[in-house]
Amino acid sequence: MALKSDNPTNAKINQNFIIRVLENPKENHVKNTKLTSANKLSGYLKDEQLKIKLFKKILDGQKDKYTFLIRSRLKIEIQSK
């Protein structure tokens, strides 16, 4: 049974968006895409402020899909459901 999130922002992100993470996007011969949750995204991003900045951008924005490239080592795709 899934537990309710104690963070309302993470809950809203998980309810409305799909988050895909691609590590080492320059190595196109290996597709290592993983679905993740808003809370687990912190494991990929070492900077909590960066995660907050990304979430603020998608919650305030009007697009259906956002793509973020973090230091050429991590590609994050966030798409609305």
mmCIF file of N, CA and C in Angstrom:
data_model
loop_
_atom_site.group_PDB
_atom_site.id
_atom_site.type_symbol
_atom_site.label_atom_id
_atom_site.label_comp_id
_atom_site.label_asym_id
_atom_site.label_seq_id
_atom_site.Cartn_x
_atom_site.Cartn_y
_atom_site.Cartn_z
ATOM 1 N N MET A 1 0.841 -1.175 0.000
ATOM 2 C CA MET A 1 0.000 0.000 0.000
ATOM 3 C C MET A 1 0.890 1.243 0.000
ATOM 4 N N ALA A 2 0.566 2.194 -0.845
ATOM 5 C CA ALA A 2 1.349 3.415 -0.957
ATOM 6 C C ALA A 2 1.031 4.362 0.194
ATOM 7 N N LEU A 3 2.084 5.003 0.668
ATOM 8 C CA LEU A 3 1.920 5.977 1.748
ATOM 9 C C LEU A 3 1.687 7.355 1.162
ATOM 10 N N LYS A 4 0.903 8.168 1.839
ATOM 11 C CA LYS A 4 0.686 9.532 1.396
ATOM 12 C C LYS A 4 1.935 10.357 1.656
ATOM 13 N N SER A 5 2.227 11.249 0.744
ATOM 14 C CA SER A 5 3.393 12.106 0.871
ATOM 15 C C SER A 5 3.129 13.190 1.912
ATOM 16 N N ASP A 6 4.155 13.473 2.707
ATOM 17 C CA ASP A 6 4.036 14.558 3.682
ATOM 18 C C ASP A 6 4.402 15.899 3.053
ATOM 19 N N ASN A 7 4.820 15.881 1.783
ATOM 20 C CA ASN A 7 5.173 17.093 1.065
ATOM 21 C C ASN A 7 4.101 17.335 -0.003
ATOM 22 N N PRO A 8 3.282 18.383 0.153
ATOM 23 C CA PRO A 8 2.194 18.612 -0.813
ATOM 24 C C PRO A 8 2.680 18.922 -2.228
ATOM 25 N N THR A 9 3.856 19.535 -2.356
ATOM 26 C CA THR A 9 4.390 19.831 -3.692
ATOM 27 C C THR A 9 4.740 18.537 -4.409
ATOM 28 N N ASN A 10 5.422 17.623 -3.722
ATOM 29 C CA ASN A 10 5.761 16.335 -4.331
ATOM 30 C C ASN A 10 4.503 15.573 -4.709
ATOM 31 N N ALA A 11 3.488 15.611 -3.866
ATOM 32 C CA ALA A 11 2.233 14.919 -4.152
ATOM 33 C C ALA A 11 1.570 15.483 -5.403
ATOM 34 N N LYS A 12 1.584 16.800 -5.545
ATOM 35 C CA LYS A 12 0.975 17.445 -6.710
ATOM 36 C C LYS A 12 1.749 17.110 -7.990
ATOM 37 N N ILE A 13 3.071 17.093 -7.893
ATOM 38 C CA ILE A 13 3.909 16.737 -9.047
ATOM 39 C C ILE A 13 3.622 15.294 -9.465
ATOM 40 N N ASN A 14 3.613 14.375 -8.500
ATOM 41 C CA ASN A 14 3.384 12.967 -8.810
ATOM 42 C C ASN A 14 1.989 12.724 -9.379
ATOM 43 N N GLN A 15 1.026 13.498 -8.934
ATOM 44 C CA GLN A 15 -0.353 13.330 -9.384
ATOM 45 C C GLN A 15 -0.541 13.811 -10.818
ATOM 46 N N ASN A 16 0.201 14.840 -11.220
ATOM 47 C CA ASN A 16 -0.046 15.481 -12.513
ATOM 48 C C ASN A 16 1.032 15.276 -13.575
ATOM 49 N N PHE A 17 2.189 14.732 -13.188
ATOM 50 C CA PHE A 17 3.300 14.638 -14.131
ATOM 51 C C PHE A 17 3.974 13.270 -14.078
ATOM 52 N N ILE A 18 4.605 12.906 -15.193
ATOM 53 C CA ILE A 18 5.449 11.719 -15.290
ATOM 54 C C ILE A 18 6.882 12.220 -15.400
ATOM 55 N N ILE A 19 7.778 11.672 -14.582
ATOM 56 C CA ILE A 19 9.173 12.106 -14.568
ATOM 57 C C ILE A 19 10.043 10.962 -15.078
ATOM 58 N N ARG A 20 10.804 11.242 -16.144
ATOM 59 C CA ARG A 20 11.761 10.279 -16.690
ATOM 60 C C ARG A 20 13.161 10.860 -16.526
ATOM 61 N N VAL A 21 14.091 10.007 -16.117
ATOM 62 C CA VAL A 21 15.474 10.426 -15.926
ATOM 63 C C VAL A 21 16.352 9.571 -16.826
ATOM 64 N N LEU A 22 17.227 10.217 -17.581
ATOM 65 C CA LEU A 22 18.179 9.538 -18.445
ATOM 66 C C LEU A 22 19.576 9.929 -17.996
ATOM 67 N N GLU A 23 20.320 8.961 -17.481
ATOM 68 C CA GLU A 23 21.689 9.229 -17.055
ATOM 69 C C GLU A 23 22.618 9.096 -18.250
ATOM 70 N N ASN A 24 23.622 9.946 -18.306
ATOM 71 C CA ASN A 24 24.594 9.983 -19.398
ATOM 72 C C ASN A 24 23.920 10.052 -20.766
ATOM 73 N N PRO A 25 23.204 11.136 -21.051
ATOM 74 C CA PRO A 25 22.452 11.219 -22.320
ATOM 75 C C PRO A 25 23.336 11.257 -23.562
ATOM 76 N N LYS A 26 24.625 11.565 -23.416
ATOM 77 C CA LYS A 26 25.504 11.607 -24.582
ATOM 78 C C LYS A 26 25.835 10.215 -25.082
ATOM 79 N N GLU A 27 25.667 9.211 -24.238
ATOM 80 C CA GLU A 27 25.889 7.832 -24.656
ATOM 81 C C GLU A 27 24.575 7.275 -25.204
ATOM 82 N N ASN A 28 24.266 7.633 -26.433
ATOM 83 C CA ASN A 28 22.973 7.298 -27.028
ATOM 84 C C ASN A 28 22.820 5.811 -27.332
ATOM 85 N N HIS A 29 23.918 5.064 -27.357
ATOM 86 C CA HIS A 29 23.798 3.653 -27.678
ATOM 87 C C HIS A 29 23.172 2.861 -26.535
ATOM 88 N N VAL A 30 23.154 3.418 -25.343
ATOM 89 C CA VAL A 30 22.542 2.748 -24.192
ATOM 90 C C VAL A 30 21.407 3.638 -23.674
ATOM 91 N N LYS A 31 20.192 3.165 -23.824
ATOM 92 C CA LYS A 31 19.041 3.911 -23.307
ATOM 93 C C LYS A 31 18.779 3.465 -21.878
ATOM 94 N N ASN A 32 19.108 4.297 -20.942
ATOM 95 C CA ASN A 32 18.959 3.965 -19.537
ATOM 96 C C ASN A 32 17.937 4.917 -18.913
ATOM 97 N N THR A 33 16.730 4.909 -19.453
ATOM 98 C CA THR A 33 15.682 5.787 -18.967
ATOM 99 C C THR A 33 14.958 5.127 -17.808
ATOM 100 N N LYS A 34 14.725 5.902 -16.747
ATOM 101 C CA LYS A 34 14.030 5.392 -15.574
ATOM 102 C C LYS A 34 12.878 6.327 -15.226
ATOM 103 N N LEU A 35 11.745 5.735 -14.889
ATOM 104 C CA LEU A 35 10.646 6.520 -14.338
ATOM 105 C C LEU A 35 10.922 6.726 -12.864
ATOM 106 N N THR A 36 10.624 7.899 -12.354
ATOM 107 C CA THR A 36 10.896 8.191 -10.953
ATOM 108 C C THR A 36 9.793 9.064 -10.392
ATOM 109 N N SER A 37 9.828 9.242 -9.101
ATOM 110 C CA SER A 37 8.857 10.108 -8.428
ATOM 111 C C SER A 37 9.535 11.430 -8.078
ATOM 112 N N ALA A 38 8.740 12.381 -7.661
ATOM 113 C CA ALA A 38 9.273 13.687 -7.292
ATOM 114 C C ALA A 38 10.226 13.567 -6.102
ATOM 115 N N ASN A 39 9.907 12.699 -5.164
ATOM 116 C CA ASN A 39 10.753 12.536 -3.981
ATOM 117 C C ASN A 39 12.080 11.873 -4.337
ATOM 118 N N LYS A 40 12.040 10.875 -5.202
ATOM 119 C CA LYS A 40 13.258 10.159 -5.574
ATOM 120 C C LYS A 40 14.148 10.965 -6.509
ATOM 121 N N LEU A 41 13.629 12.032 -7.081
ATOM 122 C CA LEU A 41 14.434 12.888 -7.940
ATOM 123 C C LEU A 41 15.578 13.517 -7.149
ATOM 124 N N SER A 42 15.417 13.664 -5.851
ATOM 125 C CA SER A 42 16.476 14.204 -5.006
ATOM 126 C C SER A 42 17.716 13.320 -5.029
ATOM 127 N N GLY A 43 17.531 12.027 -5.244
ATOM 128 C CA GLY A 43 18.670 11.121 -5.339
ATOM 129 C C GLY A 43 19.522 11.379 -6.564
ATOM 130 N N TYR A 44 18.901 11.866 -7.629
ATOM 131 C CA TYR A 44 19.633 12.172 -8.851
ATOM 132 C C TYR A 44 20.228 13.574 -8.807
ATOM 133 N N LEU A 45 19.529 14.509 -8.181
ATOM 134 C CA LEU A 45 20.004 15.879 -8.072
ATOM 135 C C LEU A 45 20.621 16.080 -6.693
ATOM 136 N N LYS A 46 21.847 16.501 -6.659
ATOM 137 C CA LYS A 46 22.513 16.714 -5.375
ATOM 138 C C LYS A 46 22.098 18.037 -4.731
ATOM 139 N N ASP A 47 21.578 18.942 -5.529
ATOM 140 C CA ASP A 47 21.206 20.275 -5.048
ATOM 141 C C ASP A 47 19.684 20.358 -4.875
ATOM 142 N N GLU A 48 19.226 20.455 -3.659
ATOM 143 C CA GLU A 48 17.788 20.534 -3.364
ATOM 144 C C GLU A 48 17.173 21.810 -3.944
ATOM 145 N N GLN A 49 17.942 22.894 -3.987
ATOM 146 C CA GLN A 49 17.443 24.154 -4.535
ATOM 147 C C GLN A 49 17.161 24.021 -6.031
ATOM 148 N N LEU A 50 17.956 23.225 -6.719
ATOM 149 C CA LEU A 50 17.735 23.008 -8.146
ATOM 150 C C LEU A 50 16.424 22.269 -8.369
ATOM 151 N N LYS A 51 16.136 21.273 -7.542
ATOM 152 C CA LYS A 51 14.879 20.532 -7.645
ATOM 153 C C LYS A 51 13.692 21.468 -7.420
ATOM 154 N N ILE A 52 13.780 22.332 -6.425
ATOM 155 C CA ILE A 52 12.708 23.292 -6.148
ATOM 156 C C ILE A 52 12.516 24.240 -7.334
ATOM 157 N N LYS A 53 13.618 24.672 -7.938
ATOM 158 C CA LYS A 53 13.554 25.566 -9.101
ATOM 159 C C LYS A 53 12.862 24.879 -10.282
ATOM 160 N N LEU A 54 13.200 23.603 -10.523
ATOM 161 C CA LEU A 54 12.568 22.853 -11.621
ATOM 162 C C LEU A 54 11.075 22.676 -11.371
ATOM 163 N N PHE A 55 10.710 22.307 -10.135
ATOM 164 C CA PHE A 55 9.306 22.094 -9.810
ATOM 165 C C PHE A 55 8.507 23.390 -9.922
ATOM 166 N N LYS A 56 9.087 24.493 -9.499
ATOM 167 C CA LYS A 56 8.394 25.784 -9.599
ATOM 168 C C LYS A 56 8.146 26.133 -11.064
ATOM 169 N N LYS A 57 9.127 25.833 -11.918
ATOM 170 C CA LYS A 57 8.998 26.144 -13.340
ATOM 171 C C LYS A 57 7.868 25.336 -13.977
ATOM 172 N N ILE A 58 7.767 24.041 -13.651
ATOM 173 C CA ILE A 58 6.721 23.239 -14.288
ATOM 174 C C ILE A 58 5.336 23.513 -13.711
ATOM 175 N N LEU A 59 5.271 23.849 -12.432
ATOM 176 C CA LEU A 59 3.963 24.144 -11.836
ATOM 177 C C LEU A 59 3.420 25.492 -12.300
ATOM 178 N N ASP A 60 4.316 26.467 -12.539
ATOM 179 C CA ASP A 60 3.885 27.794 -12.981
ATOM 180 C C ASP A 60 3.745 27.883 -14.496
ATOM 181 N N GLY A 61 4.340 26.925 -15.225
ATOM 182 C CA GLY A 61 4.346 26.969 -16.684
ATOM 183 C C GLY A 61 3.075 26.415 -17.292
ATOM 184 N N GLN A 62 2.976 26.553 -18.601
ATOM 185 C CA GLN A 62 1.794 26.120 -19.335
ATOM 186 C C GLN A 62 2.085 25.003 -20.333
ATOM 187 N N LYS A 63 3.339 24.556 -20.417
ATOM 188 C CA LYS A 63 3.699 23.523 -21.387
ATOM 189 C C LYS A 63 3.278 22.143 -20.904
ATOM 190 N N ASP A 64 3.179 21.213 -21.848
ATOM 191 C CA ASP A 64 2.858 19.823 -21.528
ATOM 192 C C ASP A 64 4.104 19.001 -21.233
ATOM 193 N N LYS A 65 5.251 19.452 -21.760
ATOM 194 C CA LYS A 65 6.481 18.684 -21.575
ATOM 195 C C LYS A 65 7.658 19.632 -21.369
ATOM 196 N N TYR A 66 8.490 19.286 -20.401
ATOM 197 C CA TYR A 66 9.707 20.040 -20.109
ATOM 198 C C TYR A 66 10.888 19.082 -20.153
ATOM 199 N N THR A 67 12.013 19.565 -20.680
ATOM 200 C CA THR A 67 13.242 18.782 -20.708
ATOM 201 C C THR A 67 14.354 19.629 -20.115
ATOM 202 N N PHE A 68 15.055 19.055 -19.154
ATOM 203 C CA PHE A 68 16.159 19.744 -18.495
ATOM 204 C C PHE A 68 17.419 18.903 -18.655
ATOM 205 N N LEU A 69 18.518 19.530 -19.054
ATOM 206 C CA LEU A 69 19.812 18.864 -19.155
ATOM 207 C C LEU A 69 20.692 19.419 -18.046
ATOM 208 N N ILE A 70 21.100 18.556 -17.136
ATOM 209 C CA ILE A 70 21.877 18.974 -15.980
ATOM 210 C C ILE A 70 23.329 18.561 -16.195
ATOM 211 N N ARG A 71 24.179 19.518 -16.467
ATOM 212 C CA ARG A 71 25.624 19.333 -16.597
ATOM 213 C C ARG A 71 26.024 18.178 -17.511
ATOM 214 N N SER A 72 25.317 17.983 -18.580
ATOM 215 C CA SER A 72 25.600 16.953 -19.585
ATOM 216 C C SER A 72 25.696 15.546 -19.017
ATOM 217 N N ARG A 73 25.207 15.320 -17.818
ATOM 218 C CA ARG A 73 25.264 13.981 -17.233
ATOM 219 C C ARG A 73 23.890 13.440 -16.906
ATOM 220 N N LEU A 74 22.892 14.320 -16.949
ATOM 221 C CA LEU A 74 21.561 13.916 -16.544
ATOM 222 C C LEU A 74 20.526 14.676 -17.369
ATOM 223 N N LYS A 75 19.609 13.933 -17.971
ATOM 224 C CA LYS A 75 18.517 14.533 -18.734
ATOM 225 C C LYS A 75 17.218 14.179 -18.022
ATOM 226 N N ILE A 76 16.447 15.187 -17.673
ATOM 227 C CA ILE A 76 15.184 14.990 -16.963
ATOM 228 C C ILE A 76 14.055 15.451 -17.872
ATOM 229 N N GLU A 77 13.118 14.547 -18.134
ATOM 230 C CA GLU A 77 11.934 14.879 -18.923
ATOM 231 C C GLU A 77 10.734 14.805 -18.011
ATOM 232 N N ILE A 78 9.972 15.884 -17.962
ATOM 233 C CA ILE A 78 8.765 15.936 -17.136
ATOM 234 C C ILE A 78 7.600 16.228 -18.064
ATOM 235 N N GLN A 79 6.648 15.306 -18.091
ATOM 236 C CA GLN A 79 5.508 15.404 -19.006
ATOM 237 C C GLN A 79 4.214 15.320 -18.232
ATOM 238 N N SER A 80 3.259 16.138 -18.615
ATOM 239 C CA SER A 80 1.970 16.103 -17.934
ATOM 240 C C SER A 80 1.210 14.830 -18.305
ATOM 241 N N LYS A 81 0.380 14.378 -17.391
ATOM 242 C CA LYS A 81 -0.399 13.159 -17.626
ATOM 243 C C LYS A 81 -1.628 13.475 -18.460
#
